[in-house]
Amino acid sequence: MYTYEELKNFVDHCPRCPLSGTRNHSVMGKGSLDARMMFIAEAPGYNEDRDGVPFTGPSGTVFDELLAEIGLRRQDIYLTNIVKCHPPKNRDPLPEEQEACIAYLKYETLLIRPQIMVCLGRIAAQRIIRPDYRITREHGTFLFRKNTWLTAVYHPSAILRDPAKLEEAKEDFRKIQEKYREL
Ligand code: URA
Protein backbone atom coordinates (compact mmCIF):
# COMPACT_ATOMS: atom_id res chain seq x y z
CA MET A 1 0.00 0.00 0.00
CA TYR A 2 1.09 3.56 -0.68
CA THR A 3 0.44 6.26 1.88
CA TYR A 4 -1.96 9.07 1.11
CA GLU A 5 0.97 11.48 0.70
CA GLU A 6 2.62 9.13 -1.80
CA LEU A 7 -0.63 8.87 -3.74
CA LYS A 8 -0.97 12.65 -3.80
CA ASN A 9 2.58 12.91 -5.08
CA PHE A 10 1.75 10.50 -7.95
CA VAL A 11 -1.31 12.56 -8.83
CA ASP A 12 0.63 15.83 -8.66
CA HIS A 13 3.16 14.53 -11.20
CA CYS A 14 0.91 12.23 -13.23
CA PRO A 15 1.83 11.92 -16.93
CA ARG A 16 -0.78 9.26 -17.80
CA CYS A 17 -2.97 11.19 -20.24
CA PRO A 18 -2.79 14.29 -22.45
CA LEU A 19 -4.54 16.44 -19.80
CA SER A 20 -1.17 16.46 -18.02
CA GLY A 21 0.11 18.68 -20.83
CA THR A 22 -2.59 21.33 -20.46
CA ARG A 23 -3.21 21.42 -16.70
CA ASN A 24 -1.94 24.10 -14.33
CA HIS A 25 -2.48 21.91 -11.27
CA SER A 26 -3.59 18.33 -10.72
CA VAL A 27 -6.44 18.26 -8.25
CA MET A 28 -6.16 15.50 -5.68
CA GLY A 29 -9.24 14.91 -3.52
CA LYS A 30 -9.42 16.72 -0.20
CA GLY A 31 -11.05 16.26 3.18
CA SER A 32 -10.90 13.91 6.13
CA LEU A 33 -8.99 10.67 5.62
CA ASP A 34 -11.28 9.19 8.31
CA ALA A 35 -14.42 10.31 6.50
CA ARG A 36 -17.35 7.89 6.42
CA MET A 37 -18.67 9.56 3.29
CA MET A 38 -16.95 10.30 -0.02
CA PHE A 39 -18.34 12.64 -2.70
CA ILE A 40 -17.14 12.09 -6.25
CA ALA A 41 -17.59 14.60 -9.07
CA GLU A 42 -16.32 14.46 -12.63
CA ALA A 43 -13.25 16.65 -13.18
CA PRO A 44 -11.73 19.93 -11.99
CA GLY A 45 -12.99 23.12 -13.60
CA TYR A 46 -11.14 26.36 -14.41
CA ASN A 47 -10.96 27.55 -10.78
CA GLU A 48 -9.84 24.18 -9.46
CA ASP A 49 -7.11 23.95 -12.12
CA ARG A 50 -5.86 27.35 -10.91
CA ASP A 51 -6.08 26.45 -7.19
CA GLY A 52 -5.28 22.72 -7.12
CA VAL A 53 -8.26 22.05 -4.81
CA PRO A 54 -11.68 20.53 -5.66
CA PHE A 55 -14.74 22.78 -5.88
CA THR A 56 -13.27 26.22 -5.20
CA GLY A 57 -15.51 27.95 -7.78
CA PRO A 58 -19.23 28.85 -7.72
CA SER A 59 -20.35 25.21 -7.81
CA GLY A 60 -18.31 24.72 -4.61
CA THR A 61 -20.50 27.32 -2.91
CA VAL A 62 -23.59 25.31 -3.87
CA PHE A 63 -21.95 22.12 -2.64
CA ASP A 64 -21.04 23.73 0.71
CA GLU A 65 -24.64 24.96 1.14
CA LEU A 66 -26.01 21.47 0.53
CA LEU A 67 -23.52 19.98 2.98
CA ALA A 68 -24.43 22.62 5.58
CA GLU A 69 -28.11 21.63 5.17
CA ILE A 70 -27.19 18.28 6.69
CA GLY A 71 -24.87 19.71 9.32
CA LEU A 72 -21.58 18.77 7.68
CA ARG A 73 -18.50 20.69 6.56
CA ARG A 74 -15.80 19.84 4.05
CA GLN A 75 -13.50 18.64 6.82
CA ASP A 76 -16.09 16.02 7.83
CA ILE A 77 -16.19 14.34 4.41
CA TYR A 78 -13.83 13.51 1.54
CA LEU A 79 -14.37 15.18 -1.83
CA THR A 80 -12.76 14.08 -5.07
CA ASN A 81 -13.17 13.70 -8.84
CA ILE A 82 -13.05 10.83 -11.32
CA VAL A 83 -10.45 12.73 -13.38
CA LYS A 84 -7.83 14.77 -11.54
CA CYS A 85 -6.94 17.28 -14.29
CA HIS A 86 -9.06 19.97 -15.93
CA PRO A 87 -10.40 19.07 -19.40
CA PRO A 88 -9.91 22.13 -21.64
CA LYS A 89 -13.01 24.31 -22.16
CA ASN A 90 -14.81 22.32 -19.46
CA ARG A 91 -15.71 19.49 -21.81
CA ASP A 92 -16.71 16.13 -20.33
CA PRO A 93 -13.69 13.96 -19.52
CA LEU A 94 -13.13 11.43 -22.31
CA PRO A 95 -13.48 7.69 -21.56
CA GLU A 96 -9.73 7.22 -22.09
CA GLU A 97 -8.97 10.07 -19.64
CA GLN A 98 -11.28 8.45 -17.08
CA GLU A 99 -9.60 5.10 -17.69
CA ALA A 100 -6.11 6.59 -17.22
CA CYS A 101 -7.14 8.24 -13.93
CA ILE A 102 -9.52 5.77 -12.32
CA ALA A 103 -6.77 3.89 -10.45
CA TYR A 104 -6.20 7.00 -8.33
CA LEU A 105 -9.84 7.05 -7.26
CA LYS A 106 -9.73 3.32 -6.50
CA TYR A 107 -6.69 3.95 -4.31
CA GLU A 108 -8.35 6.87 -2.53
CA THR A 109 -11.29 4.56 -1.81
CA LEU A 110 -8.96 1.84 -0.46
CA LEU A 111 -7.26 4.31 1.87
CA ILE A 112 -10.41 6.04 3.12
CA ARG A 113 -12.86 3.12 3.03
CA PRO A 114 -16.06 5.22 3.07
CA GLN A 115 -19.40 3.70 4.08
CA ILE A 116 -21.26 5.95 1.63
CA MET A 117 -20.18 7.14 -1.81
CA VAL A 118 -22.16 9.99 -3.35
CA CYS A 119 -21.72 10.67 -7.07
CA LEU A 120 -22.11 14.33 -7.99
CA GLY A 121 -23.70 14.31 -11.43
CA ARG A 122 -24.18 12.00 -14.39
CA ILE A 123 -20.55 11.46 -15.38
CA ALA A 124 -19.54 10.18 -11.94
CA ALA A 125 -22.74 8.11 -11.58
CA GLN A 126 -22.21 6.48 -14.96
CA ARG A 127 -18.63 5.64 -14.09
CA ILE A 128 -19.26 4.43 -10.52
CA ILE A 129 -22.80 3.07 -10.48
CA ARG A 130 -23.81 1.96 -14.00
CA PRO A 131 -22.90 3.10 -17.54
CA ASP A 132 -26.57 3.74 -18.35
CA TYR A 133 -27.40 5.55 -15.08
CA ARG A 134 -30.13 8.18 -15.61
CA ILE A 135 -29.47 10.99 -13.18
CA THR A 136 -32.84 12.71 -13.70
CA ARG A 137 -34.75 9.54 -12.92
CA GLU A 138 -32.55 7.82 -10.38
CA HIS A 139 -30.95 10.57 -8.25
CA GLY A 140 -31.44 10.08 -4.53
CA THR A 141 -31.85 6.30 -4.71
CA PHE A 142 -29.40 4.01 -2.90
CA LEU A 143 -27.82 0.70 -3.73
CA PHE A 144 -25.47 -1.44 -1.67
CA ARG A 145 -22.41 -2.87 -3.41
CA LYS A 146 -19.15 -4.30 -2.04
CA ASN A 147 -19.98 -3.19 1.48
CA THR A 148 -20.61 0.43 0.44
CA TRP A 149 -23.80 2.44 -0.05
CA LEU A 150 -23.87 4.23 -3.40
CA THR A 151 -26.09 7.09 -4.50
CA ALA A 152 -26.03 10.05 -6.89
CA VAL A 153 -27.31 13.61 -6.75
CA TYR A 154 -27.37 16.45 -9.27
CA HIS A 155 -24.01 18.06 -9.97
CA PRO A 156 -23.82 21.49 -8.25
CA SER A 157 -23.20 23.18 -11.63
CA ALA A 158 -26.45 21.62 -12.96
CA ILE A 159 -28.18 23.31 -10.00
CA LEU A 160 -26.53 26.64 -10.91
CA ARG A 161 -27.83 26.29 -14.48
CA ASP A 162 -31.31 25.26 -13.30
CA PRO A 163 -32.10 26.50 -9.76
CA ALA A 164 -35.35 24.49 -9.80
CA LYS A 165 -33.16 21.45 -9.10
CA LEU A 166 -32.07 22.85 -5.72
CA GLU A 167 -35.10 21.59 -3.79
CA GLU A 168 -34.67 18.07 -5.21
CA ALA A 169 -30.99 18.16 -4.28
CA LYS A 170 -31.84 19.22 -0.72
CA GLU A 171 -34.29 16.34 -0.49
CA ASP A 172 -31.57 13.93 -1.71
CA PHE A 173 -29.14 15.31 0.87
CA ARG A 174 -31.72 14.70 3.60
CA LYS A 175 -31.89 11.05 2.50
CA ILE A 176 -28.09 10.93 2.60
CA GLN A 177 -28.20 12.35 6.13
CA GLU A 178 -30.64 9.62 7.19
CA LYS A 179 -28.37 6.92 5.79
CA TYR A 180 -25.31 8.57 7.39
CA ARG A 181 -27.04 8.59 10.79
CA GLU A 182 -28.31 5.03 10.62
CA LEU A 183 -24.87 3.53 9.81
N1 URA B 1 -16.73 20.43 -11.04
C1 URA B 1 -16.32 19.18 -10.78
O1 URA B 1 -16.88 18.21 -11.30
N2 URA B 1 -15.31 19.02 -9.91
C2 URA B 1 -14.68 20.03 -9.31
O2 URA B 1 -13.75 19.79 -8.54
C3 URA B 1 -15.14 21.32 -9.61
C4 URA B 1 -16.15 21.51 -10.47
GROMACS .gro file of C-alpha atoms and ligand atoms in nm:
model
  191
    1MET     CA    1   0.000   0.000   0.000
    2TYR     CA    2   0.109   0.356  -0.068
    3THR     CA    3   0.044   0.626   0.188
    4TYR     CA    4  -0.196   0.907   0.111
    5GLU     CA    5   0.097   1.148   0.070
    6GLU     CA    6   0.262   0.913  -0.180
    7LEU     CA    7  -0.063   0.887  -0.374
    8LYS     CA    8  -0.097   1.265  -0.380
    9ASN     CA    9   0.258   1.291  -0.508
   10PHE     CA   10   0.175   1.050  -0.795
   11VAL     CA   11  -0.131   1.256  -0.883
   12ASP     CA   12   0.063   1.583  -0.866
   13HIS     CA   13   0.316   1.453  -1.120
   14CYS     CA   14   0.091   1.223  -1.323
   15PRO     CA   15   0.183   1.192  -1.693
   16ARG     CA   16  -0.078   0.926  -1.780
   17CYS     CA   17  -0.297   1.119  -2.024
   18PRO     CA   18  -0.279   1.429  -2.245
   19LEU     CA   19  -0.454   1.644  -1.980
   20SER     CA   20  -0.117   1.646  -1.802
   21GLY     CA   21   0.011   1.868  -2.083
   22THR     CA   22  -0.259   2.133  -2.046
   23ARG     CA   23  -0.321   2.142  -1.670
   24ASN     CA   24  -0.194   2.410  -1.433
   25HIS     CA   25  -0.248   2.191  -1.127
   26SER     CA   26  -0.359   1.833  -1.072
   27VAL     CA   27  -0.644   1.826  -0.825
   28MET     CA   28  -0.616   1.550  -0.568
   29GLY     CA   29  -0.924   1.491  -0.352
   30LYS     CA   30  -0.942   1.672  -0.020
   31GLY     CA   31  -1.105   1.626   0.318
   32SER     CA   32  -1.090   1.391   0.613
   33LEU     CA   33  -0.899   1.067   0.562
   34ASP     CA   34  -1.128   0.919   0.831
   35ALA     CA   35  -1.442   1.031   0.650
   36ARG     CA   36  -1.735   0.789   0.642
   37MET     CA   37  -1.867   0.956   0.329
   38MET     CA   38  -1.695   1.030  -0.002
   39PHE     CA   39  -1.834   1.264  -0.270
   40ILE     CA   40  -1.714   1.209  -0.625
   41ALA     CA   41  -1.759   1.460  -0.907
   42GLU     CA   42  -1.632   1.446  -1.263
   43ALA     CA   43  -1.325   1.665  -1.318
   44PRO     CA   44  -1.173   1.993  -1.199
   45GLY     CA   45  -1.299   2.312  -1.360
   46TYR     CA   46  -1.114   2.636  -1.441
   47ASN     CA   47  -1.096   2.755  -1.078
   48GLU     CA   48  -0.984   2.418  -0.946
   49ASP     CA   49  -0.711   2.395  -1.212
   50ARG     CA   50  -0.586   2.735  -1.091
   51ASP     CA   51  -0.608   2.645  -0.719
   52GLY     CA   52  -0.528   2.272  -0.712
   53VAL     CA   53  -0.826   2.205  -0.481
   54PRO     CA   54  -1.168   2.053  -0.566
   55PHE     CA   55  -1.474   2.278  -0.588
   56THR     CA   56  -1.327   2.622  -0.520
   57GLY     CA   57  -1.551   2.795  -0.778
   58PRO     CA   58  -1.923   2.885  -0.772
   59SER     CA   59  -2.035   2.521  -0.781
   60GLY     CA   60  -1.831   2.472  -0.461
   61THR     CA   61  -2.050   2.732  -0.291
   62VAL     CA   62  -2.359   2.531  -0.387
   63PHE     CA   63  -2.195   2.212  -0.264
   64ASP     CA   64  -2.104   2.373   0.071
   65GLU     CA   65  -2.464   2.496   0.114
   66LEU     CA   66  -2.601   2.147   0.053
   67LEU     CA   67  -2.352   1.998   0.298
   68ALA     CA   68  -2.443   2.262   0.558
   69GLU     CA   69  -2.811   2.163   0.517
   70ILE     CA   70  -2.719   1.828   0.669
   71GLY     CA   71  -2.487   1.971   0.932
   72LEU     CA   72  -2.158   1.877   0.768
   73ARG     CA   73  -1.850   2.069   0.656
   74ARG     CA   74  -1.580   1.984   0.405
   75GLN     CA   75  -1.350   1.864   0.682
   76ASP     CA   76  -1.609   1.602   0.783
   77ILE     CA   77  -1.619   1.434   0.441
   78TYR     CA   78  -1.383   1.351   0.154
   79LEU     CA   79  -1.437   1.518  -0.183
   80THR     CA   80  -1.276   1.408  -0.507
   81ASN     CA   81  -1.317   1.370  -0.884
   82ILE     CA   82  -1.305   1.083  -1.132
   83VAL     CA   83  -1.045   1.273  -1.338
   84LYS     CA   84  -0.783   1.477  -1.154
   85CYS     CA   85  -0.694   1.728  -1.429
   86HIS     CA   86  -0.906   1.997  -1.593
   87PRO     CA   87  -1.040   1.907  -1.940
   88PRO     CA   88  -0.991   2.213  -2.164
   89LYS     CA   89  -1.301   2.431  -2.216
   90ASN     CA   90  -1.481   2.232  -1.946
   91ARG     CA   91  -1.571   1.949  -2.181
   92ASP     CA   92  -1.671   1.613  -2.033
   93PRO     CA   93  -1.369   1.396  -1.952
   94LEU     CA   94  -1.313   1.143  -2.231
   95PRO     CA   95  -1.348   0.769  -2.156
   96GLU     CA   96  -0.973   0.722  -2.209
   97GLU     CA   97  -0.897   1.007  -1.964
   98GLN     CA   98  -1.128   0.845  -1.708
   99GLU     CA   99  -0.960   0.510  -1.769
  100ALA     CA  100  -0.611   0.659  -1.722
  101CYS     CA  101  -0.714   0.824  -1.393
  102ILE     CA  102  -0.952   0.577  -1.232
  103ALA     CA  103  -0.677   0.389  -1.045
  104TYR     CA  104  -0.620   0.700  -0.833
  105LEU     CA  105  -0.984   0.705  -0.726
  106LYS     CA  106  -0.973   0.332  -0.650
  107TYR     CA  107  -0.669   0.395  -0.431
  108GLU     CA  108  -0.835   0.687  -0.253
  109THR     CA  109  -1.129   0.456  -0.181
  110LEU     CA  110  -0.896   0.184  -0.046
  111LEU     CA  111  -0.726   0.431   0.187
  112ILE     CA  112  -1.041   0.604   0.312
  113ARG     CA  113  -1.286   0.312   0.303
  114PRO     CA  114  -1.606   0.522   0.307
  115GLN     CA  115  -1.940   0.370   0.408
  116ILE     CA  116  -2.126   0.595   0.163
  117MET     CA  117  -2.018   0.714  -0.181
  118VAL     CA  118  -2.216   0.999  -0.335
  119CYS     CA  119  -2.172   1.067  -0.707
  120LEU     CA  120  -2.211   1.433  -0.799
  121GLY     CA  121  -2.370   1.431  -1.143
  122ARG     CA  122  -2.418   1.200  -1.439
  123ILE     CA  123  -2.055   1.146  -1.538
  124ALA     CA  124  -1.954   1.018  -1.194
  125ALA     CA  125  -2.274   0.811  -1.158
  126GLN     CA  126  -2.221   0.648  -1.496
  127ARG     CA  127  -1.863   0.564  -1.409
  128ILE     CA  128  -1.926   0.443  -1.052
  129ILE     CA  129  -2.280   0.307  -1.048
  130ARG     CA  130  -2.381   0.196  -1.400
  131PRO     CA  131  -2.290   0.310  -1.754
  132ASP     CA  132  -2.657   0.374  -1.835
  133TYR     CA  133  -2.740   0.555  -1.508
  134ARG     CA  134  -3.013   0.818  -1.561
  135ILE     CA  135  -2.947   1.099  -1.318
  136THR     CA  136  -3.284   1.271  -1.370
  137ARG     CA  137  -3.475   0.954  -1.292
  138GLU     CA  138  -3.255   0.782  -1.038
  139HIS     CA  139  -3.095   1.057  -0.825
  140GLY     CA  140  -3.144   1.008  -0.453
  141THR     CA  141  -3.185   0.630  -0.471
  142PHE     CA  142  -2.940   0.401  -0.290
  143LEU     CA  143  -2.782   0.070  -0.373
  144PHE     CA  144  -2.547  -0.144  -0.167
  145ARG     CA  145  -2.241  -0.287  -0.341
  146LYS     CA  146  -1.915  -0.430  -0.204
  147ASN     CA  147  -1.998  -0.319   0.148
  148THR     CA  148  -2.061   0.043   0.044
  149TRP     CA  149  -2.380   0.244  -0.005
  150LEU     CA  150  -2.387   0.423  -0.340
  151THR     CA  151  -2.609   0.709  -0.450
  152ALA     CA  152  -2.603   1.005  -0.689
  153VAL     CA  153  -2.731   1.361  -0.675
  154TYR     CA  154  -2.737   1.645  -0.927
  155HIS     CA  155  -2.401   1.806  -0.997
  156PRO     CA  156  -2.382   2.149  -0.825
  157SER     CA  157  -2.320   2.318  -1.163
  158ALA     CA  158  -2.645   2.162  -1.296
  159ILE     CA  159  -2.818   2.331  -1.000
  160LEU     CA  160  -2.653   2.664  -1.091
  161ARG     CA  161  -2.783   2.629  -1.448
  162ASP     CA  162  -3.131   2.526  -1.330
  163PRO     CA  163  -3.210   2.650  -0.976
  164ALA     CA  164  -3.535   2.449  -0.980
  165LYS     CA  165  -3.316   2.145  -0.910
  166LEU     CA  166  -3.207   2.285  -0.572
  167GLU     CA  167  -3.510   2.159  -0.379
  168GLU     CA  168  -3.467   1.807  -0.521
  169ALA     CA  169  -3.099   1.816  -0.428
  170LYS     CA  170  -3.184   1.922  -0.072
  171GLU     CA  171  -3.429   1.634  -0.049
  172ASP     CA  172  -3.157   1.393  -0.171
  173PHE     CA  173  -2.914   1.531   0.087
  174ARG     CA  174  -3.172   1.470   0.360
  175LYS     CA  175  -3.189   1.105   0.250
  176ILE     CA  176  -2.809   1.093   0.260
  177GLN     CA  177  -2.820   1.235   0.613
  178GLU     CA  178  -3.064   0.962   0.719
  179LYS     CA  179  -2.837   0.692   0.579
  180TYR     CA  180  -2.531   0.857   0.739
  181ARG     CA  181  -2.704   0.859   1.079
  182GLU     CA  182  -2.831   0.503   1.062
  183LEU     CA  183  -2.487   0.353   0.981
  184URA     N1  184  -1.673   2.043  -1.104
  184URA     C1  185  -1.632   1.918  -1.078
  184URA     O1  186  -1.688   1.821  -1.130
  184URA     N2  187  -1.531   1.902  -0.991
  184URA     C2  188  -1.468   2.003  -0.931
  184URA     O2  189  -1.375   1.979  -0.854
  184URA     C3  190  -1.514   2.132  -0.961
  184URA     C4  191  -1.615   2.151  -1.047
   0.00000   0.00000   0.00000
